[in-house]
Amino acid sequence: MSVVEAPTATVSLDPPSVPPVGPERHPVRTAVMYVLITVIALGVLVPFVWMVSSSLKNNNEVFTVPTQWIPRDFQWNNYVDIWSRIPMTTYLRNSLFLSLVITFLQVLTGSFAAYGFSKVRWRGRDALFVAYIATIAVPWQAYMVPQYVMLQKAGLVNTFWSLILLQAFGAFGVFLLRQYYLTIPDELCEAARIDGLSEYGIYRRIILPLSKPALASLALLTFVATWNDYMGPFIYLTSNELWTVQLGLKSFVGLFDGDYAMIMTGSVISVVPILVIFLIGQKYFIQGIATSGLKG
Amino acid sequence: MAITAAPPTAPTASSAGSGTTGRQSRRNTLIGISFILPNFLGFALLTLVPVVAAFGLAFMEWDSYNPAEFVGLDNFQKMFGNDTFWIALRNTLYYGIGHVPLTLLCSLGLALVLNRKLRGVRFFRTAAFFPYVTSLVAVAVVWNMLFNPTMGPVNQLLTTLGVANPPGWTSSSDWAMPAVIITSVWRDMGYYMILFLAGLQTIPVEYYEAARVDGANAWQRFWHITLPTLRPTTFLVLILLTVGSFKVFDLIVVMTDGGPGRATLVLSQLIYREGIAQGEFGYASAISLVLFVIVLLVTVLQFRLGERRDR
Amino acid sequence: MNRKALAAIGAAAALSLTLAACGSGSGNAPDDEATESGPVDLSVAVWSMDQTPEFQALFDAFEAEYPDITITPVDILADDYPEKVTTMLAGGDTTDVLTMKTLTDYSRWAGRGQLEDVTDLVTDYPDGKLAGTDGYDQDGKFFAVPYRQDFWVLYYNKALFDAAGLDYPDHVTWDEYADLAQKLTGTDAAGQKVYGTYNHVWRSVTQAIAQAQNDGDLLSGDYGFLTDQYDLNVGLQKDGYALDYSTAKTQQVSYRTMFETQATAMMPMGTWYISGILQAKKDAKSTVEWGIAPMPQVDDGDTTTTFGGPTAFAVNKAAKNKDAAKKFLAFAASLKGAEAISAIGVVPALQSDDVTAAYFALEGMPTDDLSKEAFAPDDVALEMAPSDITADVDVILNEEHDLIMVGEKSVDDGIAAMESRVKQDVLD
């Protein structure tokens, strides 16, 4: 079974020749662009606005028909009460710990494996890679119980270890980084090989520095996925002191109904760390148009 | 466990007999394996083994507690004779055909628009990512409200545009799936935008400079530089989107719960229902195996097509 | 690609799984006979403790009665409680006591042999009449003991009835109920729309009550007995006397919101809501003046037939402390257990005059005779009989209920579809 080789072949180092064409910076175009993205941004934020609005209501005013966008009277105390109604600090700390450890391991092992899948040629590589990707397609619900039985036998249920082991070695990161490594011209690696650098040296000195945007985006997406995960922690973490934010929020749902004002309050709070990570991460995965190491 | 050692050694064995290049190739294999090993060990033990075990269950009857019993192809027979399975399969494909191309286009468009030096662009990028981190309950409630057949703004707009009978959206069997697709595109585009943004960073600025010197306009630069260079990223997004759309679960559960009737019931929901909820783990595994095979075929097809285009 | 290797992995994995399953199923029965003396640490699986104060009330009362037993709750989120317990049991979990959220879950776990036989606790019950035990009868054996029993009543808003100059719904028929709903529909002083009644989106609102009052059987595959009730409820929303189902479902409307913000004058609902409404009034989050009345009936008369469902505790077959666990089950169903939970507005399974008196002595409870009569229905039918086909039938009935209520199918077409699908997919 052979899998597609790096599409980098199309990236020739010669600039493509194209016919000449008129000027390029238009104030009108910029204005149109602003209007466009402002409209998109507003449309995109509407549900978030509902979330914030609901977090400032009494619970029995959240789901009303028709929707009430501005709370009748603002329940600012929701943001105070939530800290005493559930151990929010503990949950935040647990979520943060899990997200950071899993993100770190995923980026580390993922980037390492991605190098093996993209820059070193060996037989069987592509078949193994397809197996990797294909497992992403299996819904977790399908193998949840066998997995649980295994981890229960290993005595890891109800510890952070279970979740770290389950989520840190995902195929997703390997796939993502492999695709980015493919865009890094093989010529760079070849040159380094001729200079006598070992494969590990090439990985560390050339690939890693060049793939910062990809590493940053993987880190962001892994962090968010772990932070927002509900089913994993629900199945594996039973003791209350190990619970994550998402479990804590769900604890406001009772047998027949739930305290949705509190859930929305907690949801707004739990978005804050993501926002911080996102703003930090932006610096790395968006630098405007990049320069590559090709020049020298 | 002996199992985990099997896949990495298999390629080594098969590459051994290839003549003079044998040593070099074996060396490369060892190096390659040393790179993937840390990730692969964890992956094989904790994902691959349970997945394969689950597939084994497809040929058994298991209630999660008592010993499993081999039943051959009974589960598949039951599945193919059950119209709920076919409805769920059709809905899943319908969702994928709508969700994948639309999300691809929207996220690429967003990334291109937001990959420039505009004032306030940081805010807009953050905003575009927000749907992905907004609570699903909020997403479901607000979109259902927008889609409300009588009071919702969507239909009010359609009416003023002259549409005589605007659709019933989530309360109608015919329109529930389009409503779900629109919502899912809205929710996911920020996520894939991140991948495209990172991909755009790898395009060397020299390419654009050279093209500009040659007088290429924006469209030409996009078509001849951005798109080809972005191909590995596009491929990544395409596969992730395909796989993701075959697995769609959360959004549908909170937005329509498969309804009205079975109009938006998808395979992963059926797997959940039959397996963990009803305790028919063998049957649920059989459905997952079919889902897996479909996704595998589609993925291999996408790989092949990508390969042909590169020649 | 090496197919043999893959096949080998598959076989090995399947084998290891089977072995694991065997191990959890039969192997590790603990020898618990020796743990009679000394302090015992009893673990009890419950859902959302913060939202469900009855558990803490029971635990406190139990620990006071048995000082040498301490209870460790295993708190599981209510939403996915059965899924988590199923997974835990598959892994050989040793939590002592398990709460049975629904009869369907119970029959599944009991059927697999995951629960301890506690028949003696039910047959030798000392304190009087324990409601709801029928649902747990598995060929004469019982694997769980009910401690609470909820049933459906008609909640109504006294102020809205007074304002409309109408009598409270005292033993009304469904026709009279529809008539009241029409008269009570309107707008309040603040311009808010007020509906005559509110039917929550659950299918039991229509189906279980029709089954109870028309001697129907939801597992039979013949659903003609549902026609009248569907005609009534579809008619109510069509005429605008009840909030329409589509809106209620897609906007995730909460029945508490409907009643507590006085957007509806009547509402059929289970007795579990009593503790919720008491709490809302206590916290000054609602000003509704409320009462409960017996469920409307098909025919005129004073007998009340409604439906409901029990909640029970069971002992895990793999429990570490089976004796203490059985003590807990017996206590929860006893008079002392009943007093502990009725003190917070929960309806215990044990039925006696003392319990009822204690219940209506609660602060904030309506004390009129009608409410007390509502609390003593003549007949409480099960919502749905537990059996190995219940879960499959449930899915089909839900889907067709959905289609009838959103107006995609006529009542007759929907019922015909229920009959053909249940007969074809489940009964065959």
Coordinates of C-alpha atoms in Angstrom, one line a residue, chain C residues 151-154 171 271 292-295 304 306 360 369-377:
Chain C
F151 CA -46.6 10.1 40.6
W152 CA -48.2 12.7 38.5
V153 CA -50.6 15.4 39.6
L154 CA -52.0 18.6 38.2
H171 CA -61.5 16.1 40.0
T271 CA -44.5 15.0 42.5
I292 CA -52.0 20.5 43.4
A293 CA -55.0 18.7 42.2
P294 CA -55.6 15.1 41.1
M295 CA -54.8 14.4 37.4
T304 CA -58.1 9.0 40.5
T306 CA -52.4 8.4 37.5
F360 CA -48.1 18.5 54.6
D369 CA -58.1 19.5 51.0
L370 CA -57.8 19.3 47.3
S371 CA -54.0 19.1 47.5
K372 CA -54.2 16.4 50.1
E373 CA -56.5 14.4 47.9
A374 CA -54.2 14.8 45.0
F375 CA -51.5 13.3 47.2
A376 CA -53.5 10.1 47.7
P377 CA -54.4 8.8 44.2

